[in-house]
Coordinates of C-alpha atoms in Angstrom, one line a residue:
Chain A
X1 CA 176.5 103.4 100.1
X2 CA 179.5 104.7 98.5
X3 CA 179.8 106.8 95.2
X4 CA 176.8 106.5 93.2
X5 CA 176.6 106.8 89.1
X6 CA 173.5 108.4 87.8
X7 CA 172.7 106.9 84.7
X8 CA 170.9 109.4 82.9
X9 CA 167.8 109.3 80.6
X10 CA 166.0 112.5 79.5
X11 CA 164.7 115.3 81.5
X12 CA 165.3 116.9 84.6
X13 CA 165.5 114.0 86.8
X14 CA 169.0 113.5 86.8
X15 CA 169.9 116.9 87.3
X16 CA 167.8 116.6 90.6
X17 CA 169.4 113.6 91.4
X18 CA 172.9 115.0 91.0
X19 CA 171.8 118.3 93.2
X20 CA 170.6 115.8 95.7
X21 CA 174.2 113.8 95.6
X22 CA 177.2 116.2 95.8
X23 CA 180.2 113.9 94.0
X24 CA 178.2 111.5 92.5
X25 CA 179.3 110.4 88.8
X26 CA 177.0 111.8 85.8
X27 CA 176.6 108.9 83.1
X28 CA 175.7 110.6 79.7
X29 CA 174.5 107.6 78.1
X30 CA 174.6 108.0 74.1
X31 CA 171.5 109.9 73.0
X32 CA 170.3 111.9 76.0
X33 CA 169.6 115.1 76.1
X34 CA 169.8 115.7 80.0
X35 CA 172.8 118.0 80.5
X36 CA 175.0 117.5 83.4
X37 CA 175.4 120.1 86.2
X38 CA 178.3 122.5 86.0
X39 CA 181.6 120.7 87.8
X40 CA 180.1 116.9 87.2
X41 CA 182.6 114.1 86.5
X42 CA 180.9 112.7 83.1
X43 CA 182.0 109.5 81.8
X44 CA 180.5 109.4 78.2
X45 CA 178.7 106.0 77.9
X46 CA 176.5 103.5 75.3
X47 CA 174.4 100.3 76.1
X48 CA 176.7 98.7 73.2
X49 CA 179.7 98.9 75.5
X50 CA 178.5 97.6 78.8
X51 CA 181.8 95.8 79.2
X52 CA 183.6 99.4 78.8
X53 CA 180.8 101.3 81.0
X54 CA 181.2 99.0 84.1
X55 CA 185.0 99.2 83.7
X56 CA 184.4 103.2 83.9
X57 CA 182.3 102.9 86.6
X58 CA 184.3 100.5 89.0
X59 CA 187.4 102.7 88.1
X60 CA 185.5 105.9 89.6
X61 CA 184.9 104.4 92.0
X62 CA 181.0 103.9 91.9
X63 CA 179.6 101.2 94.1
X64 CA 175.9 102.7 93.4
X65 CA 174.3 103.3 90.0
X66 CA 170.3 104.9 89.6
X67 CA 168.7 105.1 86.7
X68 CA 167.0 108.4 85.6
X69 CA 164.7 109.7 83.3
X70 CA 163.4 107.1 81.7
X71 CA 165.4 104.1 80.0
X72 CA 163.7 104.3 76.2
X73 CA 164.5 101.1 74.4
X74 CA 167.5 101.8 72.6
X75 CA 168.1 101.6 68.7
X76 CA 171.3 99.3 69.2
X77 CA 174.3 98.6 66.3
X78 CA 175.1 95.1 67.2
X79 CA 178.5 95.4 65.5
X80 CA 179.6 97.5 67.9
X81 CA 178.8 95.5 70.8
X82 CA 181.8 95.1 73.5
X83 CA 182.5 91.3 74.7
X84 CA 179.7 91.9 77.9
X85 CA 177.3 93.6 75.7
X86 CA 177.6 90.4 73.8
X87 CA 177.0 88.2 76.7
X88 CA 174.3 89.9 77.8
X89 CA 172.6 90.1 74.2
X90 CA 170.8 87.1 74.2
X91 CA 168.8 87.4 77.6
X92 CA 168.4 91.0 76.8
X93 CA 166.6 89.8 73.3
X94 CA 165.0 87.0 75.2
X95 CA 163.8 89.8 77.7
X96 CA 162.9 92.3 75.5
X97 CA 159.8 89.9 74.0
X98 CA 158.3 89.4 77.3
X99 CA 157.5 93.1 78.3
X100 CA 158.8 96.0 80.0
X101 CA 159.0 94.5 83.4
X102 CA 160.9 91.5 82.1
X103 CA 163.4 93.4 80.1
X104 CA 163.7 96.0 83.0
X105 CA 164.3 93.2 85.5
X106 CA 167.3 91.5 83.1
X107 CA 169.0 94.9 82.9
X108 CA 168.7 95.6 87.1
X109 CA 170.5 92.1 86.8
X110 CA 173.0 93.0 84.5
X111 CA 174.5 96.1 86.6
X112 CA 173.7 94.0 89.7
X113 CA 176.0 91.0 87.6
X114 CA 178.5 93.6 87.7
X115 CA 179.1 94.1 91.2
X116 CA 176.7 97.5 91.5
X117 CA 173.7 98.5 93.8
X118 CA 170.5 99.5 91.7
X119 CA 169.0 102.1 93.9
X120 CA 165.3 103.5 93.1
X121 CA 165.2 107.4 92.3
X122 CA 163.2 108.0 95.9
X123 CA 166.3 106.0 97.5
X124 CA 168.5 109.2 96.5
X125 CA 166.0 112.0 96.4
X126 CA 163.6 113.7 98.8
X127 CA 160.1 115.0 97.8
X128 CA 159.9 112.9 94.3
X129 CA 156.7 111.6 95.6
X130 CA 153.4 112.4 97.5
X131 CA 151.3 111.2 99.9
X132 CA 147.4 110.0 99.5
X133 CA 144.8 112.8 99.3
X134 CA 144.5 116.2 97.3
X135 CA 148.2 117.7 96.8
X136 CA 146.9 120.5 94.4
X137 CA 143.6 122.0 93.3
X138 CA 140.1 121.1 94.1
X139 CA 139.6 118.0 96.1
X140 CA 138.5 115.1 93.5
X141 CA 134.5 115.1 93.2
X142 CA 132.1 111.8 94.1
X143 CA 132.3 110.7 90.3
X144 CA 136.2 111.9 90.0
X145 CA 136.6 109.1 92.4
X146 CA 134.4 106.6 91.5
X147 CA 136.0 107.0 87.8
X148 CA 139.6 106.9 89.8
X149 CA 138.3 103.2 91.2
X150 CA 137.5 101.9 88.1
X151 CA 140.6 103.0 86.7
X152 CA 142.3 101.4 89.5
X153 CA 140.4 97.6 88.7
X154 CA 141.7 98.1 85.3
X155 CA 145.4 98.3 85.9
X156 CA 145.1 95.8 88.7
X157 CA 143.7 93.4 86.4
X158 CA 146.2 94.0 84.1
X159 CA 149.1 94.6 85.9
X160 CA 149.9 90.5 86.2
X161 CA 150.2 90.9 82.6
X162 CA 153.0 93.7 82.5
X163 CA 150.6 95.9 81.1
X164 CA 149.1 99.2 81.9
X165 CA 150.5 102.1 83.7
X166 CA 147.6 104.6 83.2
X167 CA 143.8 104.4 82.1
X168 CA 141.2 107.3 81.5
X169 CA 137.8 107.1 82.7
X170 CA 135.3 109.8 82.2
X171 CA 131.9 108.9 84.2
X172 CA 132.2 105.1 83.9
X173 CA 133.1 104.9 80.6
X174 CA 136.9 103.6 80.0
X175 CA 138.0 106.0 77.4
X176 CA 141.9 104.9 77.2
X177 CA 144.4 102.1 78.5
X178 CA 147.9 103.3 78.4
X179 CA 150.2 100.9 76.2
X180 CA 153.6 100.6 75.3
X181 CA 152.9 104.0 73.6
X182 CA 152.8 106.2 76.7
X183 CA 150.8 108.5 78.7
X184 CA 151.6 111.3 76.5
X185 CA 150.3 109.1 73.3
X186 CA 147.0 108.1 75.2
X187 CA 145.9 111.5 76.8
X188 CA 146.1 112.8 72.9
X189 CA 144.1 109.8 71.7
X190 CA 141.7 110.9 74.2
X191 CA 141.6 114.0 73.1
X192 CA 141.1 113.4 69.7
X193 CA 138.5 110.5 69.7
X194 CA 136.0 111.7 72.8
X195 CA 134.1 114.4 71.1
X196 CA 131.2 111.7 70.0
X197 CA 130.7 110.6 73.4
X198 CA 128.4 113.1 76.2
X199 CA 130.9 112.5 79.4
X200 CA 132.4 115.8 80.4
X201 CA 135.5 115.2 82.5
X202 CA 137.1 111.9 83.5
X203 CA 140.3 111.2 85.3
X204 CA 143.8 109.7 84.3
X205 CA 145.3 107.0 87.0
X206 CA 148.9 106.6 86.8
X207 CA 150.3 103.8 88.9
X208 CA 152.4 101.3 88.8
X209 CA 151.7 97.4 88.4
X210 CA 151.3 94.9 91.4
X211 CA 155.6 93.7 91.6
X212 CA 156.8 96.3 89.1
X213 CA 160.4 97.2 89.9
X214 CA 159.8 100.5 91.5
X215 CA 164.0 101.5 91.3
X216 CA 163.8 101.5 87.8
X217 CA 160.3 101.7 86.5
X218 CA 158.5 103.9 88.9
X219 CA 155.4 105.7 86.8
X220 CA 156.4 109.3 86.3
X221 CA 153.6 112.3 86.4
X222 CA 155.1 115.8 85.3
X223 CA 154.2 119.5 84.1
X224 CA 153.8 117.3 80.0
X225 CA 151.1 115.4 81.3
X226 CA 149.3 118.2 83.1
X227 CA 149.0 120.1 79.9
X228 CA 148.2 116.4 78.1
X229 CA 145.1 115.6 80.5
X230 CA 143.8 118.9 80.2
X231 CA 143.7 119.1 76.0
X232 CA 141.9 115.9 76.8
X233 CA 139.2 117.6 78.9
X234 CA 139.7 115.5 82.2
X235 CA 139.1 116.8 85.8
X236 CA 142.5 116.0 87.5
X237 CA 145.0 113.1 87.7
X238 CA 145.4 110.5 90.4
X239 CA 148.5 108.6 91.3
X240 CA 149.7 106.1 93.2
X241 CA 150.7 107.1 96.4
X242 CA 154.4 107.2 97.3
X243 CA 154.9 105.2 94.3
X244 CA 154.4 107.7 91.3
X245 CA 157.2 110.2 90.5
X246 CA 156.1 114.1 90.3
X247 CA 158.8 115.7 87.8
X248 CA 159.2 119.2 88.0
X249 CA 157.3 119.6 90.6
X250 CA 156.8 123.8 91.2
X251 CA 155.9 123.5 87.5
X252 CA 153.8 120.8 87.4
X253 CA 151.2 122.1 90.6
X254 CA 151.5 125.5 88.9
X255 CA 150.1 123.8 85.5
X256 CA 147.7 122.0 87.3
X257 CA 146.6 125.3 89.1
X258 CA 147.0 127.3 85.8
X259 CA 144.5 124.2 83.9
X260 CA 142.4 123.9 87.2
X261 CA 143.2 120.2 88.0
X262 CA 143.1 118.3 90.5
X263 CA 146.4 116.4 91.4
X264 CA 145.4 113.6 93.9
X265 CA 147.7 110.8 95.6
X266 CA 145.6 107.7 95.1
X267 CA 146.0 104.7 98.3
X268 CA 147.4 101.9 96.0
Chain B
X1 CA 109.1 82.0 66.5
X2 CA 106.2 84.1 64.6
X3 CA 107.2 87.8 62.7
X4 CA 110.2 89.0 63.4
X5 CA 111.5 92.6 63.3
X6 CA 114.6 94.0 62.0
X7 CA 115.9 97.0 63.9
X8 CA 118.2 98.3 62.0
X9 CA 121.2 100.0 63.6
X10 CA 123.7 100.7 60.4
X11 CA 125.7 99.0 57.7
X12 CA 124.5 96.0 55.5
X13 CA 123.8 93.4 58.5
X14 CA 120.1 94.7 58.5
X15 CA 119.2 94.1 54.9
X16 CA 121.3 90.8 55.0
X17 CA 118.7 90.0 58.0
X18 CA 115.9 91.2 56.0
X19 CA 116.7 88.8 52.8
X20 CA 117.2 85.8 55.8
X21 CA 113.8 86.3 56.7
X22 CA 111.0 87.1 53.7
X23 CA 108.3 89.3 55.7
X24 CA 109.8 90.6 58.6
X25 CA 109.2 94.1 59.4
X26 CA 111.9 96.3 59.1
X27 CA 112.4 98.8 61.3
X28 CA 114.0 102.3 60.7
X29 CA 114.9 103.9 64.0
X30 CA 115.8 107.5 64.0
X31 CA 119.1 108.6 61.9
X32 CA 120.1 105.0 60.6
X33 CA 122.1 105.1 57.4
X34 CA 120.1 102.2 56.5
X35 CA 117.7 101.5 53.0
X36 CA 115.2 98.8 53.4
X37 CA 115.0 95.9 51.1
X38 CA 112.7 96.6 48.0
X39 CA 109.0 95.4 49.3
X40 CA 109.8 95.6 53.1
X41 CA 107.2 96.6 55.4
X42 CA 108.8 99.3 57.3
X43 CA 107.9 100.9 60.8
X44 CA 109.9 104.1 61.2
X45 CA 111.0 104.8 65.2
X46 CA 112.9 106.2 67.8
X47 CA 114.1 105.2 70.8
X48 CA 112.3 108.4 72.4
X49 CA 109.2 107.1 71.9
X50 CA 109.5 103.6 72.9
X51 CA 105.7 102.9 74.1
X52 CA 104.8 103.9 70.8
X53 CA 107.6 101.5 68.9
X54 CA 106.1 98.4 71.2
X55 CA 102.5 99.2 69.9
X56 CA 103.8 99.5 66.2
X57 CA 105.1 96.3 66.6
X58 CA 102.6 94.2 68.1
X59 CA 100.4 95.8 65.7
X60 CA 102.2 94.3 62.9
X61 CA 101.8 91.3 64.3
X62 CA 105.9 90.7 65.5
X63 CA 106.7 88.8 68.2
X64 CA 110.6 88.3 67.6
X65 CA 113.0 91.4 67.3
X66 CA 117.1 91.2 66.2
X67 CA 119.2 94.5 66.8
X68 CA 121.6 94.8 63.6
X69 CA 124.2 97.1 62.6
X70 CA 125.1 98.0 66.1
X71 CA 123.4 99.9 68.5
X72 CA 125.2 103.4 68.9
X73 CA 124.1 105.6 72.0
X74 CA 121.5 107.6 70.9
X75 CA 121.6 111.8 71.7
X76 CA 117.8 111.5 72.7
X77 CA 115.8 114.6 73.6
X78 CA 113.6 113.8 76.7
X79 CA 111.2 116.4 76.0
X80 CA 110.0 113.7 72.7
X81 CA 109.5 110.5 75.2
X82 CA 106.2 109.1 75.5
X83 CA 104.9 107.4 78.9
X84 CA 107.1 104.2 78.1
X85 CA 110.3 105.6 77.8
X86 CA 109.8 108.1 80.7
X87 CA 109.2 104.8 82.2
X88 CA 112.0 103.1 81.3
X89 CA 114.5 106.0 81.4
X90 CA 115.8 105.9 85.1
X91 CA 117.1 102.5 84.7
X92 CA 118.7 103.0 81.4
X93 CA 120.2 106.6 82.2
X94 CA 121.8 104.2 85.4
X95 CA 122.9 101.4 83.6
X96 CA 124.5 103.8 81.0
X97 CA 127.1 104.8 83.5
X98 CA 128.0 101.0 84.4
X99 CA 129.3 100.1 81.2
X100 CA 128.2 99.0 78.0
X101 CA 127.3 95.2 78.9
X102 CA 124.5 96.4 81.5
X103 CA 123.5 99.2 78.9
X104 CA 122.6 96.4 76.5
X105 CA 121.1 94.3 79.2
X106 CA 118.8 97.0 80.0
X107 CA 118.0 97.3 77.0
X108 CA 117.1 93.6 76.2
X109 CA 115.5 93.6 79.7
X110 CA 113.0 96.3 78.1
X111 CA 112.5 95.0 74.9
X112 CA 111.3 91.3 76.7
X113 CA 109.6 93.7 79.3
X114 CA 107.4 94.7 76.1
X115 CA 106.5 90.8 75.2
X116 CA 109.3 90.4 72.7
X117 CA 111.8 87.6 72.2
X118 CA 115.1 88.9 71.7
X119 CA 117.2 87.3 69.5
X120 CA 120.9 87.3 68.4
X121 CA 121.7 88.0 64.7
X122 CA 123.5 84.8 64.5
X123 CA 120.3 83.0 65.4
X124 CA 118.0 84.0 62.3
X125 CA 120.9 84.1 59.5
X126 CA 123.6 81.5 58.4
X127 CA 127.3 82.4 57.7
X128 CA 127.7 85.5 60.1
X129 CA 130.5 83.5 62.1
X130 CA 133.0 81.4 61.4
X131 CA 134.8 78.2 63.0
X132 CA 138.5 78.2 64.5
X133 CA 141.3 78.2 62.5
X134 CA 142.8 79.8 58.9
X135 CA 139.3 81.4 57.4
X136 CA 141.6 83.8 54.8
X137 CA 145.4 84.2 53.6
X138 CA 148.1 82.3 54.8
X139 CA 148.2 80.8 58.6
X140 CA 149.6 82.7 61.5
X141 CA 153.2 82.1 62.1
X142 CA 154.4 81.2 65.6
X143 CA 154.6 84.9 66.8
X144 CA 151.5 85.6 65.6
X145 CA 150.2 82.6 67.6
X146 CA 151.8 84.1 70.5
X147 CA 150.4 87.6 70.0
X148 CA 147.0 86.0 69.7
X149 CA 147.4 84.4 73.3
X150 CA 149.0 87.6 74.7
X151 CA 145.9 89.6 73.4
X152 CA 143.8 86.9 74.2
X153 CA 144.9 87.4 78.1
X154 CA 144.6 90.7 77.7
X155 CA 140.7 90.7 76.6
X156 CA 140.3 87.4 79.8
X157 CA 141.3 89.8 82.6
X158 CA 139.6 93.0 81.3
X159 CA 136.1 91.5 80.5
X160 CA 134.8 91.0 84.4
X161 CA 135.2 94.9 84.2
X162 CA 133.1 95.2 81.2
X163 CA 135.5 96.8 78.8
X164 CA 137.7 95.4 76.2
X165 CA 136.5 93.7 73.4
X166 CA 140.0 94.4 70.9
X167 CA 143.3 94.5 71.4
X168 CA 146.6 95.1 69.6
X169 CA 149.9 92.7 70.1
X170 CA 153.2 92.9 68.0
X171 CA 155.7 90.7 68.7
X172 CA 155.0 90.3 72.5
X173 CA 154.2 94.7 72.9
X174 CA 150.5 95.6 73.5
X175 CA 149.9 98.3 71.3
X176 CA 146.4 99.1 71.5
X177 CA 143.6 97.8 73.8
X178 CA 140.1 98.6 72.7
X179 CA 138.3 101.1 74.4
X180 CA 134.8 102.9 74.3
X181 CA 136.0 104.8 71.2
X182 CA 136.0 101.3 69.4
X183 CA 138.0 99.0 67.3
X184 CA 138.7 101.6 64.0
X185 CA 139.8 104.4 66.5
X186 CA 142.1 102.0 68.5
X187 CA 143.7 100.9 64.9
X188 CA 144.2 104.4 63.8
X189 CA 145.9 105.1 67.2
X190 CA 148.6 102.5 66.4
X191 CA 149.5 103.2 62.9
X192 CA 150.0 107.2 64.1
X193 CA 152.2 105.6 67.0
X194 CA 153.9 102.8 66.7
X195 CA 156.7 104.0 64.4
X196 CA 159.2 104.8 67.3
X197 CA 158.9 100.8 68.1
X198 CA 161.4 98.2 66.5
X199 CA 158.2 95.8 65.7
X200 CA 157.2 94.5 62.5
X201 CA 153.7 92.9 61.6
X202 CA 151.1 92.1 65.3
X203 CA 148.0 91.2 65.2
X204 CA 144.7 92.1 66.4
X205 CA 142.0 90.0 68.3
X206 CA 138.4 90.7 68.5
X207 CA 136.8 88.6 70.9
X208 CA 133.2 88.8 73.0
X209 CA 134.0 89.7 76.6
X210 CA 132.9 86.8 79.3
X211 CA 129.7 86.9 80.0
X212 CA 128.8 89.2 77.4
X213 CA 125.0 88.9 75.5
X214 CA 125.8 88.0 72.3
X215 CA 121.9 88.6 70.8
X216 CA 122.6 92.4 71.0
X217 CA 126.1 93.1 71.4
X218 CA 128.9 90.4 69.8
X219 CA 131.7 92.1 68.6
X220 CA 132.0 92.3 64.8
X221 CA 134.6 92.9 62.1
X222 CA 134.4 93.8 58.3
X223 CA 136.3 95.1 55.4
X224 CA 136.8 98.5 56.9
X225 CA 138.5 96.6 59.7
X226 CA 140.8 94.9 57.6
X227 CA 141.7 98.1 55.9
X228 CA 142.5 99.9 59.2
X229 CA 144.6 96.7 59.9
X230 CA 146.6 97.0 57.4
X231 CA 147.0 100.7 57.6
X232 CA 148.2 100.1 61.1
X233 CA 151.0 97.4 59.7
X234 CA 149.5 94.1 61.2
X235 CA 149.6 91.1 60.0
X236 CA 146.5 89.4 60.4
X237 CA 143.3 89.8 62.5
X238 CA 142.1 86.9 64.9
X239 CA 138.5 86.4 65.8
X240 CA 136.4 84.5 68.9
X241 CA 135.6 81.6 66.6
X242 CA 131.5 81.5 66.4
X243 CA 131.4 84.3 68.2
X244 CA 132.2 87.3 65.7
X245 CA 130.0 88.9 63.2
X246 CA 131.7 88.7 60.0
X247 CA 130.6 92.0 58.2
X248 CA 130.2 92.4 54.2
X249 CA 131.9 88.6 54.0
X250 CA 132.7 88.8 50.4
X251 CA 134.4 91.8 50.3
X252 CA 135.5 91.4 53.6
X253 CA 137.8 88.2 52.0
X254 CA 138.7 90.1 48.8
X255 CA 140.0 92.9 51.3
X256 CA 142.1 90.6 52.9
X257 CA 143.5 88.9 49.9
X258 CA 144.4 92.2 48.5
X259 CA 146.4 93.4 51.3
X260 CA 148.0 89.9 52.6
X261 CA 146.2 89.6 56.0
X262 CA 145.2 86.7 57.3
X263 CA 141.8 86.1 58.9
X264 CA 141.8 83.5 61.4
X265 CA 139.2 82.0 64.1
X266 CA 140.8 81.7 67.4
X267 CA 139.2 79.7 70.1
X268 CA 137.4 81.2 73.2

């Protein structure tokens, strides 16, 4: 691998990332709010230049790009659009109707179309994930995990159709499937809409779908959703195994100690 | 089929039952919103004391009973049950944490247990459904079409779990699958959230799960539906041709009219 670009989204991730890669190149793409680490080479950057950003990444030198902290769909002015962009544009639209995973796959194309290596966030960084069982707090009860199963049917049987990162079930009943919304917008929805129904606790599931694209759409647990799940009254969060980021990780088990939840790493 | 009873859940499907069938017994169980026809013979109850509902009934001479207005789960305080439901009550408090579908089958399962015939709303009163294609307003347009396929394969591989009898598509992005909390709560979570998303107009689909009883539990829209519809921005609402209750059909229509969705019976 030689230099690698971080392309980065919101949060802390990329900060982590950069610790984790001395040299690497810090891509501010327009919009974030991530700041870069103090002595970072920044190269200022929007999704309506593509053309421009390759250019400034090939002339740094970056053979390696990863993206971090979340890729939101951007708000894009097409009359700004640089020749690539414009290229690109239609299998992007195309893409962009199919689902997340589509639209994620066209733009791992895209930088792979211009001569770079998409790497996953766990390709460049130690410790983003954990292992199967109990990582903090009480070890997940006999219903905890008989809710966590059923959770894990539903995004199985969704996940063919690019749907479904999360789902809350609270004793047997299915009391939220994540959508495009989020997490964040499901755990309140919980929250708000559970009080008529006599189930105390419940779980969320994070993982991600059968074939997702791990390097760029890995599901992402942090300190937000520990606080989230626990306005909504659950007993702890599961998530897949090895294949769920944990963000802010001191924070997050300290919330989940704080909240008393369980955080458990789920076989998937 | 000899006298048939009415138990009356909530809303207007009960009385519209009632008018379907001069003399049957109407009967009021415990906190329904629900006023008998003029003239109707009426045997109040509660699903506490179901040994004593059973005798009421046979007493008055029914052999035939239709659940209408939907069945919510009742709070019930054990220390009121008589013999029957003490009976009863293991497997019902056990098929309450499987799901819904087994719920209602336990429940129909009791009710035949007792000597009655269950039947489906749909079986003793005309015009509750309707047949595929345009019912109101203009026709869905292509994407529409599309959303109603992408919903509709959203509802195919979530009913052999037993959930999922709603969901929300807009232009290819799932905004809202139904959960316990029902349709009206799953509409009011995408008008607060889809605002951040570049996508006009969607649709929603109610349709029966596979394998679902239709006699006590087919899904069911009506003019409050359409109304939360609208407030959530969609364009029209799809149903399981035949096999949706159309709720309050006159108003239901003007509803529609009014705010420019389209009603439309999609084919399951």
């Amino acid at each position: 691998m030689g230099r690698l670009a971080v392309i980065a989204g919101g949060g802390t991730l990329p900060v982590r990332i950069m610790h984790a890669n001395p040299g690497a190149l810090f891509v501010a793409v327009g919009g974030t709010d991530c700041q870069p680490p103090d002595g970072a080479e920044v190269l200022p950057a929007t999704f309506e230049r593509i053309g421009t950003l390759f250019k400034g990444m090939h002339a740094a030198g970056v053979t390696d790009v990863v993206f971090a902290g979340g890729l939101v769909r951007p708000r894009l002015n097409p009359l700004k659009f640089d020749s690539r962009t414009v290229a690109l544009a239609p299998r992007l639209m195309h893409a962009m109707k199919q689902g997340d995973d589509t639209l994620l796959r066209a733009v791992v194309a895209a930088f792979e179309s211009g001569g770079f290596t998409v790497r996953g966030a766990t390709e460049v960084a130690d410790g983003l994930t954990a292992p199967a069982g109990p990582l903090v707090g009480p070890a997940p009860g006999k219903t905890d995990l008989a809710d966590i199963g059923r959770a894990a049917a539903i995004l199985s049987a969704l996940g063919p159709l690019d749907v479904g990162q999360g789902a809350v079930v609270a004793q047997g009943l299915v009391l939220g499937i994540e959508t495009a919304q989020g997490t964040d917008a499901m755990l309140g929805f919980v929250a708000d809409t559970r009080g008529r129904f006599r189930r105390e606790g419940g779980v969320l599931l994070k993982a991600p779908k059968p074939g997702q694209d791990l390097r760029i759409d890995m599901p992402a647990i942090g300190p937000g959703t520990i606080e989230a799940a626990h306005r909504a009254g659950l007993n702890g969060i599961a998530f897949g195994a090895g294949r769920t980021l944990l963000l802010d990780r001191d924070e997050m088990s300290a919330t989940a100690r704080r909240t008393g939840l369980f955080l458990y790493g789920h076989e998937v």
